[in-house]
PDB file of N, CA and C in Angstrom:
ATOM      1  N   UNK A   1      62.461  10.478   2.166  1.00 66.00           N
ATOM      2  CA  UNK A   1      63.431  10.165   1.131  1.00 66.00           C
ATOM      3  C   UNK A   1      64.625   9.425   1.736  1.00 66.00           C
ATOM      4  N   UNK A   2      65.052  10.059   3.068  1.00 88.00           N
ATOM      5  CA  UNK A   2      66.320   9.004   3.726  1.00 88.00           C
ATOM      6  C   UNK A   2      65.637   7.806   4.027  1.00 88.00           C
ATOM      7  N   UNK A   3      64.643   7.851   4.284  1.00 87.00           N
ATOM      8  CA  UNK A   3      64.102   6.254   4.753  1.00 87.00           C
ATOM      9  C   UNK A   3      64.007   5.059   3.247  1.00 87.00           C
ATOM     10  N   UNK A   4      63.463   5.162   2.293  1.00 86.00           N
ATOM     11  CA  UNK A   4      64.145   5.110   1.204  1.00 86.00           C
ATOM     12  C   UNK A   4      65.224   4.607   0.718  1.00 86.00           C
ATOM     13  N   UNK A   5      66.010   5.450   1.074  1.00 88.00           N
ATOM     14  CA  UNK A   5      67.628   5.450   0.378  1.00 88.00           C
ATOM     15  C   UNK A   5      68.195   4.622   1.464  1.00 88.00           C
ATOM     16  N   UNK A   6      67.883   4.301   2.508  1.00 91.00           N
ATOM     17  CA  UNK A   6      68.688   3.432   3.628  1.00 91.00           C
ATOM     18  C   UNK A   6      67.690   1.896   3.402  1.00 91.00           C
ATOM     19  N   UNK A   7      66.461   1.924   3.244  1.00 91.00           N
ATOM     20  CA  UNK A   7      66.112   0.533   2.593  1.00 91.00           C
ATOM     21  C   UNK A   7      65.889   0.196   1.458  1.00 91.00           C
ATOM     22  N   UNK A   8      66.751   0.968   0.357  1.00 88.00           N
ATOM     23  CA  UNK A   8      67.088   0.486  -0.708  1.00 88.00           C
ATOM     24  C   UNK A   8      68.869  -0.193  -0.524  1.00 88.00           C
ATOM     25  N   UNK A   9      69.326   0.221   0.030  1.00 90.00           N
ATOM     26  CA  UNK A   9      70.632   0.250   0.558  1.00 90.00           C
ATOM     27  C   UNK A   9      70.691  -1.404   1.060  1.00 90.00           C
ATOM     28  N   UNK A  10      69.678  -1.231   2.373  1.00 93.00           N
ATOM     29  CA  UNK A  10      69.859  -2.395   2.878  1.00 93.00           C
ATOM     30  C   UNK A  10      69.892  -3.414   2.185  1.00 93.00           C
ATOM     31  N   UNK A  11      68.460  -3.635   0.999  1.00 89.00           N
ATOM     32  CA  UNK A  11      68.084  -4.262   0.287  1.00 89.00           C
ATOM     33  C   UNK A  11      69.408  -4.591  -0.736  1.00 89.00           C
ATOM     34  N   UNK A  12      69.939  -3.736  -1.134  1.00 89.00           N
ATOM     35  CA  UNK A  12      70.768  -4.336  -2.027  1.00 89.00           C
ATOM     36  C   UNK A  12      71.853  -5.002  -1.533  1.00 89.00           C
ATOM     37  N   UNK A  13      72.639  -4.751  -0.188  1.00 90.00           N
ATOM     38  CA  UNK A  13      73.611  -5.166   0.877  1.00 90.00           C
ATOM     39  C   UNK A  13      73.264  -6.864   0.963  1.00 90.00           C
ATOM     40  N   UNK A  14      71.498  -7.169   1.587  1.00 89.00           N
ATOM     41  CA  UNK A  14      71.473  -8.168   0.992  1.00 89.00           C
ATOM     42  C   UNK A  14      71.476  -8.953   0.018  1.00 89.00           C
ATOM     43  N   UNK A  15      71.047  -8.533  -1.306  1.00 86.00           N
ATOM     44  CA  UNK A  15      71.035  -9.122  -2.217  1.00 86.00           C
ATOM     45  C   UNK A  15      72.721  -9.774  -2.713  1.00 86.00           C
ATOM     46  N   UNK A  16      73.429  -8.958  -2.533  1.00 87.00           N
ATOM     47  CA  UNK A  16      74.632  -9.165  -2.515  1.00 87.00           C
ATOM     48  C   UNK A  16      75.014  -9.908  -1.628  1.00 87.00           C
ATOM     49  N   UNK A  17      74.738 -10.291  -0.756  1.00 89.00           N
ATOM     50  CA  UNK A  17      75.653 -11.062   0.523  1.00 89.00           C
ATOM     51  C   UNK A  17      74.691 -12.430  -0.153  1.00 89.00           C
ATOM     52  N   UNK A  18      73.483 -12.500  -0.443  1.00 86.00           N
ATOM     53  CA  UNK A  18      72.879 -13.566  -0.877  1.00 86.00           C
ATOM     54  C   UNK A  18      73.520 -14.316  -1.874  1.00 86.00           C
ATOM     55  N   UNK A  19      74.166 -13.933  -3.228  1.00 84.00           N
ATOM     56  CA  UNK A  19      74.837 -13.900  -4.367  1.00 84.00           C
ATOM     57  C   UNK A  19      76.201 -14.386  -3.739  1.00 84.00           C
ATOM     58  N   UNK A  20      76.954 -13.896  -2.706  1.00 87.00           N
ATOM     59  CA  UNK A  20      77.972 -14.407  -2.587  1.00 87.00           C
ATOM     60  C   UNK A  20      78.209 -16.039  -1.451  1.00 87.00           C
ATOM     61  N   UNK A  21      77.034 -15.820  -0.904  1.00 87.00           N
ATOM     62  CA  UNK A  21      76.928 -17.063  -0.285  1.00 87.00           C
ATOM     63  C   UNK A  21      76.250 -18.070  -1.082  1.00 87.00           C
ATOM     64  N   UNK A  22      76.148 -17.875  -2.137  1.00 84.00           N
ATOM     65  CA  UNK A  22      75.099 -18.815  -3.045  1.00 84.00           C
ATOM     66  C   UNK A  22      75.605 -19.260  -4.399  1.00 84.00           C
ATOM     67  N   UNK A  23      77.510 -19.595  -4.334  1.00 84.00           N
ATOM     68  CA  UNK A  23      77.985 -19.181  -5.523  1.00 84.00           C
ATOM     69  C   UNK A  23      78.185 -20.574  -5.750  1.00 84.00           C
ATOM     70  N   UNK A  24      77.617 -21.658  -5.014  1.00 87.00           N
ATOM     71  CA  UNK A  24      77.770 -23.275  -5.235  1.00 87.00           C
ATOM     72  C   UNK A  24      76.976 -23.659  -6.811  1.00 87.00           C
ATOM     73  N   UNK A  25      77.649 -24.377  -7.242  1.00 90.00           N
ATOM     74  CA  UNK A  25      77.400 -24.486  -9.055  1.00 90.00           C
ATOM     75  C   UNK A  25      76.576 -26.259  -9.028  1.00 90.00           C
ATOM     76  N   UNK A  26      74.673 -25.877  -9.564  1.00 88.00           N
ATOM     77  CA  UNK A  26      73.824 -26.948  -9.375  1.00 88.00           C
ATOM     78  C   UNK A  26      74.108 -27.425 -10.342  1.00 88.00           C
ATOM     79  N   UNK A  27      73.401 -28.389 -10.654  1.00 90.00           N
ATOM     80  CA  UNK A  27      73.237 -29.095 -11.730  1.00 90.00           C
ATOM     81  C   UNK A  27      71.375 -29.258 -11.656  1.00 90.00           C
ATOM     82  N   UNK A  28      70.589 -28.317 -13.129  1.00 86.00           N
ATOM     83  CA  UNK A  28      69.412 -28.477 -12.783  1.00 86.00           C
ATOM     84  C   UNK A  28      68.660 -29.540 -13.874  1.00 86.00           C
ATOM     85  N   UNK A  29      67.968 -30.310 -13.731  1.00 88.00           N
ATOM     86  CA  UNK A  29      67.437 -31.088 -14.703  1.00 88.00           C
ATOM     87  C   UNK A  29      66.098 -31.440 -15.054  1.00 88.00           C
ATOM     88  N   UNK A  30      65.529 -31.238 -16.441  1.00 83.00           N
ATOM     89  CA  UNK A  30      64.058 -31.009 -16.271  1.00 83.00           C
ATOM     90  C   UNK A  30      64.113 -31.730 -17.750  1.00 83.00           C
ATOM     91  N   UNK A  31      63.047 -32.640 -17.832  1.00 90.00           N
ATOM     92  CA  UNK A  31      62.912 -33.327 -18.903  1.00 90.00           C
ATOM     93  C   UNK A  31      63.821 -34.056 -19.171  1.00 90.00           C
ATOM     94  N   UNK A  32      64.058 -33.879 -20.456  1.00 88.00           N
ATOM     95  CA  UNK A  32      65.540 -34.509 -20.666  1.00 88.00           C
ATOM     96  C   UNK A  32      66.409 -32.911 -21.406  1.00 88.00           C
ATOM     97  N   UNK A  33      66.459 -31.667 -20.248  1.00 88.00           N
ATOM     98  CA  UNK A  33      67.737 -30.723 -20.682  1.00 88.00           C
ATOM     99  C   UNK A  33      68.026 -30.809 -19.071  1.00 88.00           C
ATOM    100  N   UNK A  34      69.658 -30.593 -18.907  1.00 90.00           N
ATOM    101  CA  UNK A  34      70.356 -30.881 -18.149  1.00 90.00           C
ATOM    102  C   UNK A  34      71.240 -29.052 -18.222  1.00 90.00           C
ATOM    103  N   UNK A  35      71.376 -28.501 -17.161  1.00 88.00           N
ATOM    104  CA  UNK A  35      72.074 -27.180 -17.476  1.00 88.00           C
ATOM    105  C   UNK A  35      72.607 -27.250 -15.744  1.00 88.00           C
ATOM    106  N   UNK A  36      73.903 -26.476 -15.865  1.00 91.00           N
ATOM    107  CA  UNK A  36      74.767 -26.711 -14.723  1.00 91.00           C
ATOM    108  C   UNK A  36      74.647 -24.734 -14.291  1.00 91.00           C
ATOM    109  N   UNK A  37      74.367 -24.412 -13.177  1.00 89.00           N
ATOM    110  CA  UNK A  37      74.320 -22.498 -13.218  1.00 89.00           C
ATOM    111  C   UNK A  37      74.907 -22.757 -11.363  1.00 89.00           C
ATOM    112  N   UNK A  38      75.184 -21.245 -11.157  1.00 88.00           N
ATOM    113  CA  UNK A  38      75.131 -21.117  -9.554  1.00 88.00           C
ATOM    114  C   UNK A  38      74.231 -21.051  -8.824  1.00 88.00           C
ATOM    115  N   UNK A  39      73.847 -21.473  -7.360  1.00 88.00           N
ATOM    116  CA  UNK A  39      72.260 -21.124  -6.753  1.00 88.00           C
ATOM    117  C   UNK A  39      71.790 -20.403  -6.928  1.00 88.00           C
ATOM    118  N   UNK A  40      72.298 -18.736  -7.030  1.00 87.00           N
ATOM    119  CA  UNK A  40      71.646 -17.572  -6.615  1.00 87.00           C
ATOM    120  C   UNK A  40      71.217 -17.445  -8.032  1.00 87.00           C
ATOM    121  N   UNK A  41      71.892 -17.861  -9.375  1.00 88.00           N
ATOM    122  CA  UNK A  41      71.063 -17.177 -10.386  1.00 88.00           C
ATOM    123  C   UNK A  41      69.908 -18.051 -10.451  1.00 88.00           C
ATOM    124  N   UNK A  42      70.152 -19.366 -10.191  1.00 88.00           N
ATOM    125  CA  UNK A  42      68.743 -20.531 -10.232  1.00 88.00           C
ATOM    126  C   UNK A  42      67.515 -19.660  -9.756  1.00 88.00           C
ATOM    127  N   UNK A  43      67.732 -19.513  -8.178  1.00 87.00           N
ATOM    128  CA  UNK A  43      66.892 -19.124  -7.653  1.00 87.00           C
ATOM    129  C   UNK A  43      66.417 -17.313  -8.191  1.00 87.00           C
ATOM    130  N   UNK A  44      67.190 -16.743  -8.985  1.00 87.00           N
ATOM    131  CA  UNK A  44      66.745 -15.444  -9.298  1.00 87.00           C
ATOM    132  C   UNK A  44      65.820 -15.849 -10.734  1.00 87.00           C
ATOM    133  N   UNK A  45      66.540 -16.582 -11.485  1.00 88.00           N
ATOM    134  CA  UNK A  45      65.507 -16.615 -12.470  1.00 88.00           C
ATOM    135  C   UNK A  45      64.144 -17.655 -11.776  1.00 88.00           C
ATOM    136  N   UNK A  46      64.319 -18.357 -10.841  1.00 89.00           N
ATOM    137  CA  UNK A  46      62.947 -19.019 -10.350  1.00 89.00           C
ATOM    138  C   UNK A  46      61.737 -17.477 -10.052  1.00 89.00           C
ATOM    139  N   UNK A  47      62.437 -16.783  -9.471  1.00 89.00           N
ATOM    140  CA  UNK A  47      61.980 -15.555  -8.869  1.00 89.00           C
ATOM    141  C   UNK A  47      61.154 -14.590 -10.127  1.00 89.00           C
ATOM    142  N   UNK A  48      62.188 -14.203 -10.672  1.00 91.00           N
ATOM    143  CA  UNK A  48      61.178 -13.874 -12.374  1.00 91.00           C
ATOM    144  C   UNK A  48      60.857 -14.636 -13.208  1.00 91.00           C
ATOM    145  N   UNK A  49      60.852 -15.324 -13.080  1.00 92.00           N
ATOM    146  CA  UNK A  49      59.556 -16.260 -13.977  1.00 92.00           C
ATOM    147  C   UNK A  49      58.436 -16.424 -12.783  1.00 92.00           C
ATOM    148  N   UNK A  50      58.259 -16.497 -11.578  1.00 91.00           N
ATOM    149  CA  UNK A  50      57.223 -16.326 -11.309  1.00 91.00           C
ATOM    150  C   UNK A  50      56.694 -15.006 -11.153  1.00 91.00           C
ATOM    151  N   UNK A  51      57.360 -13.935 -11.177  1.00 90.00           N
ATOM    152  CA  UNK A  51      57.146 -12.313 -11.420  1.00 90.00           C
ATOM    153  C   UNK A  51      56.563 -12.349 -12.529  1.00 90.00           C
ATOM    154  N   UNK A  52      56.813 -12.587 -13.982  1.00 93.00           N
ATOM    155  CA  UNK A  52      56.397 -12.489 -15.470  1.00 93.00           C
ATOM    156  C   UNK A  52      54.799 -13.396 -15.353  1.00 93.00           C
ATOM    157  N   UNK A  53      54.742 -14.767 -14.630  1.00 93.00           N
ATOM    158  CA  UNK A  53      53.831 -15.661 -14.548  1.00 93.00           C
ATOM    159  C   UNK A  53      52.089 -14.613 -13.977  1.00 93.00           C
ATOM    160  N   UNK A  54      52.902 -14.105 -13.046  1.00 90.00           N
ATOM    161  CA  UNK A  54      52.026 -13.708 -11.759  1.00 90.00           C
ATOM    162  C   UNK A  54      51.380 -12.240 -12.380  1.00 90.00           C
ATOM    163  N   UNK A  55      52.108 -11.838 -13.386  1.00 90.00           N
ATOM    164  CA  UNK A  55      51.971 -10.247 -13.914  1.00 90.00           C
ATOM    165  C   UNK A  55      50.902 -10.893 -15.150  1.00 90.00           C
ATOM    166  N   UNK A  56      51.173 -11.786 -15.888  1.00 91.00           N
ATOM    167  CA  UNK A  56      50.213 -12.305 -16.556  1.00 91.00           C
ATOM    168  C   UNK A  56      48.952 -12.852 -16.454  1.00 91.00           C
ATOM    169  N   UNK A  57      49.153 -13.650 -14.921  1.00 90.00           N
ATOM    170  CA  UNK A  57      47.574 -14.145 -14.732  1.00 90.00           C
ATOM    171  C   UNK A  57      46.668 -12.819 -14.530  1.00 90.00           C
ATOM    172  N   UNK A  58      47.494 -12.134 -13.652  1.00 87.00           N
ATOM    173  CA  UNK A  58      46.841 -10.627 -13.360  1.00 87.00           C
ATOM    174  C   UNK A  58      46.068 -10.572 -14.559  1.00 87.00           C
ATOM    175  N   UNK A  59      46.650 -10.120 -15.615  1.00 84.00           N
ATOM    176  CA  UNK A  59      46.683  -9.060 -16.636  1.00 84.00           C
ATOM    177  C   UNK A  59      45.295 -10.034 -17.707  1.00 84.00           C
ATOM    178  N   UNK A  60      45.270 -11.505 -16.894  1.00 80.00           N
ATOM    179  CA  UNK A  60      43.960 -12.672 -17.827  1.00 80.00           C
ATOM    180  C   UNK A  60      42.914 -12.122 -17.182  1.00 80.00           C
ATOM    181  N   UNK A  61      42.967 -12.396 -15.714  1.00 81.00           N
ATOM    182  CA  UNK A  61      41.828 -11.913 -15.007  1.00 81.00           C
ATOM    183  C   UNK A  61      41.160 -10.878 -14.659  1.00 81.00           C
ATOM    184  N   UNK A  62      42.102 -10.080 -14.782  1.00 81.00           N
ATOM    185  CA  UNK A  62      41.436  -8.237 -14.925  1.00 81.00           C
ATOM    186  C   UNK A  62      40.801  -8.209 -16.098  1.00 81.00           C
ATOM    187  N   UNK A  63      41.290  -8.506 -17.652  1.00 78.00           N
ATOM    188  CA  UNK A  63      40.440  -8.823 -18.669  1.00 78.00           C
ATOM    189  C   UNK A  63      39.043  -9.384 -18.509  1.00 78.00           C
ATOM    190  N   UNK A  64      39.357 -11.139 -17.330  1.00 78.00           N
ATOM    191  CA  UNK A  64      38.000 -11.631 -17.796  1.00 78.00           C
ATOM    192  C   UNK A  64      37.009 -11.220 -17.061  1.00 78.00           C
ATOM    193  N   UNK A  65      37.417 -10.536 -15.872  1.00 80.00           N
ATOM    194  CA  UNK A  65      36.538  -9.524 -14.783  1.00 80.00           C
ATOM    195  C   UNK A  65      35.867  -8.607 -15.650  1.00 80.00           C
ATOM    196  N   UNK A  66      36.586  -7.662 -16.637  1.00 79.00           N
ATOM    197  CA  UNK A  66      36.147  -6.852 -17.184  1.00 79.00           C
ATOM    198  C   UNK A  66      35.310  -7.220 -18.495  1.00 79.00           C
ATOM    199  N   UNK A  67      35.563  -8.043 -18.876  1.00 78.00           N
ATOM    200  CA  UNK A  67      34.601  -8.822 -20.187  1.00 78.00           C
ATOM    201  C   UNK A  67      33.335  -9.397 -19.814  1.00 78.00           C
ATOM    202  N   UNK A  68      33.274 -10.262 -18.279  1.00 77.00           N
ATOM    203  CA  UNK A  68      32.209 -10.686 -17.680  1.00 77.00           C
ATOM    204  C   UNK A  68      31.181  -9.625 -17.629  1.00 77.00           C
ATOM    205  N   UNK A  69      31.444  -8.453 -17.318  1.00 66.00           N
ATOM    206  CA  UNK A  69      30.061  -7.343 -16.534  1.00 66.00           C
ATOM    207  C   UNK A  69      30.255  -7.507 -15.271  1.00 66.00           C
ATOM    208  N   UNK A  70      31.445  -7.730 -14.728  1.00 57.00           N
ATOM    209  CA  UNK A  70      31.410  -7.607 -12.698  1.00 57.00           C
ATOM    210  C   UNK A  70      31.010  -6.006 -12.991  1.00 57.00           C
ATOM    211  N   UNK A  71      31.685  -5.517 -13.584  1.00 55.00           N
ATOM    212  CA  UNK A  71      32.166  -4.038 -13.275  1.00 55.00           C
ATOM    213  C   UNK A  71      30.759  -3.090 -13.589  1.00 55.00           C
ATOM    214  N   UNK A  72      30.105  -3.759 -14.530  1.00 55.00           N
ATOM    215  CA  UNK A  72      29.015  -2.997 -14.620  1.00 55.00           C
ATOM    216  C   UNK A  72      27.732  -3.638 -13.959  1.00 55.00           C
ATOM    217  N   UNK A  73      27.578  -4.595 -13.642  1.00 57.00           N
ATOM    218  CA  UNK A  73      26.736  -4.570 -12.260  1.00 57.00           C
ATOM    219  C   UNK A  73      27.007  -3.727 -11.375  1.00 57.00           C
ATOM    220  N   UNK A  74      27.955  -3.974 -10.653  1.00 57.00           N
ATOM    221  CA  UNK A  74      28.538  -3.007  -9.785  1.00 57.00           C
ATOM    222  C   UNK A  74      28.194  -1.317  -9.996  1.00 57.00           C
ATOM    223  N   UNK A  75      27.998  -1.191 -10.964  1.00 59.00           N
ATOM    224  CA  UNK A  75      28.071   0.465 -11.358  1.00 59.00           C
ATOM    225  C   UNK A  75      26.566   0.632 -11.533  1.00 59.00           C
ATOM    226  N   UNK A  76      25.866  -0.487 -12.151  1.00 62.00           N
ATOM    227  CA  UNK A  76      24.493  -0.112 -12.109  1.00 62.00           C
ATOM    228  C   UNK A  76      23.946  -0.462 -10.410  1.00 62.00           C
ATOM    229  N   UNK A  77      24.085  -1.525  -9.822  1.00 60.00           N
ATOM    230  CA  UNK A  77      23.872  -1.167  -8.478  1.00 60.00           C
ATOM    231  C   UNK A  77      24.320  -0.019  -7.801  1.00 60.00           C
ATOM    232  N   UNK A  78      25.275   0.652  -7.967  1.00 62.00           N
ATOM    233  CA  UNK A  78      25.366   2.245  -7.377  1.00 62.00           C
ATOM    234  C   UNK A  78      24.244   2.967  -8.177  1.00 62.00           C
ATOM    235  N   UNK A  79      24.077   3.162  -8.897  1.00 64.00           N
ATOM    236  CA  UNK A  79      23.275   4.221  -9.359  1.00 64.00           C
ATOM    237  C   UNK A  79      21.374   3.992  -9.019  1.00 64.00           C
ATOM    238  N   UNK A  80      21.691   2.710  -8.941  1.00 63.00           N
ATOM    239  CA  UNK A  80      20.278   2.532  -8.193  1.00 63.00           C
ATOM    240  C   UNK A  80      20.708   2.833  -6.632  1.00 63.00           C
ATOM    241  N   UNK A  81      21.101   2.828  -5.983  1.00 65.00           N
ATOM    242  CA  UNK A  81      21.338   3.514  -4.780  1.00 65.00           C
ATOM    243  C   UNK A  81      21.080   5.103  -4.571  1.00 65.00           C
ATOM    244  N   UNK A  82      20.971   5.631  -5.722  1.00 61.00           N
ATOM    245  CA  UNK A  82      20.807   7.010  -5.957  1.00 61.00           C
ATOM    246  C   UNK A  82      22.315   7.984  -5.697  1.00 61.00           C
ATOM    247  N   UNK A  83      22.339   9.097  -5.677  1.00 63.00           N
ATOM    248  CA  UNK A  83      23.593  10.339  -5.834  1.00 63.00           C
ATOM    249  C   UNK A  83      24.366   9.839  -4.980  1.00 63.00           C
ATOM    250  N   UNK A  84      25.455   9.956  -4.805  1.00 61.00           N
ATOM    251  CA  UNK A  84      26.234   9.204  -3.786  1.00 61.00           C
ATOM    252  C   UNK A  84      26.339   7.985  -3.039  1.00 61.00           C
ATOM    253  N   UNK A  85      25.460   6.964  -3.767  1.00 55.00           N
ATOM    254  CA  UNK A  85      25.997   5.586  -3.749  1.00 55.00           C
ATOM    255  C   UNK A  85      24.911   5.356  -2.374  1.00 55.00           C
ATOM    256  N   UNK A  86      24.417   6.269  -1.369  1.00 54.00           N
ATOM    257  CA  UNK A  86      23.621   6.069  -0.555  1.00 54.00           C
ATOM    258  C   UNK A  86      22.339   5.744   0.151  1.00 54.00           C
TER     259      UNK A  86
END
């Protein structure tokens, strides 16, 4: 639990020192929208949107794994292996 609580600690020590060294104001431009923010939030929302992106492809491909029959091949090849998969 102290190990934990000292690298959650750390973790946030940086996050903060990141935020304050990162307080230079971009100018980002995509298409034609133009929006002016500081680095660190740029780069935090770059960060979750690929978190939300990455949680979604997951969440396609575990579906199409499971819609295909990987999973039940797999399960009927164990059972032809006999009691314990052996």
């Amino acid at each position: 639990m102290h190990l934990k609580l000292m690298l959650s600690l750390t973790l946030a020590g940086l996050a903060v020192l990141f935020v304050i060294q990162n307080v230079t104001v971009v100018q980002v431009r995509f298409l034609f929208w133009s929006l002016s923010m500081t680095l660190s939030l740029f780069i935090f929302l770059l960060f979750a949107t690929g978190l939300i992106v990455g949680w979604l492809l997951h969440g396609y491909w575990s579906y199409r794994r499971k819609s295909s029959g990987v999973t039940t091949r797999v399960n009927e090849a164990g059972r032809a292996l006999g009691p314990g998969g052996r």
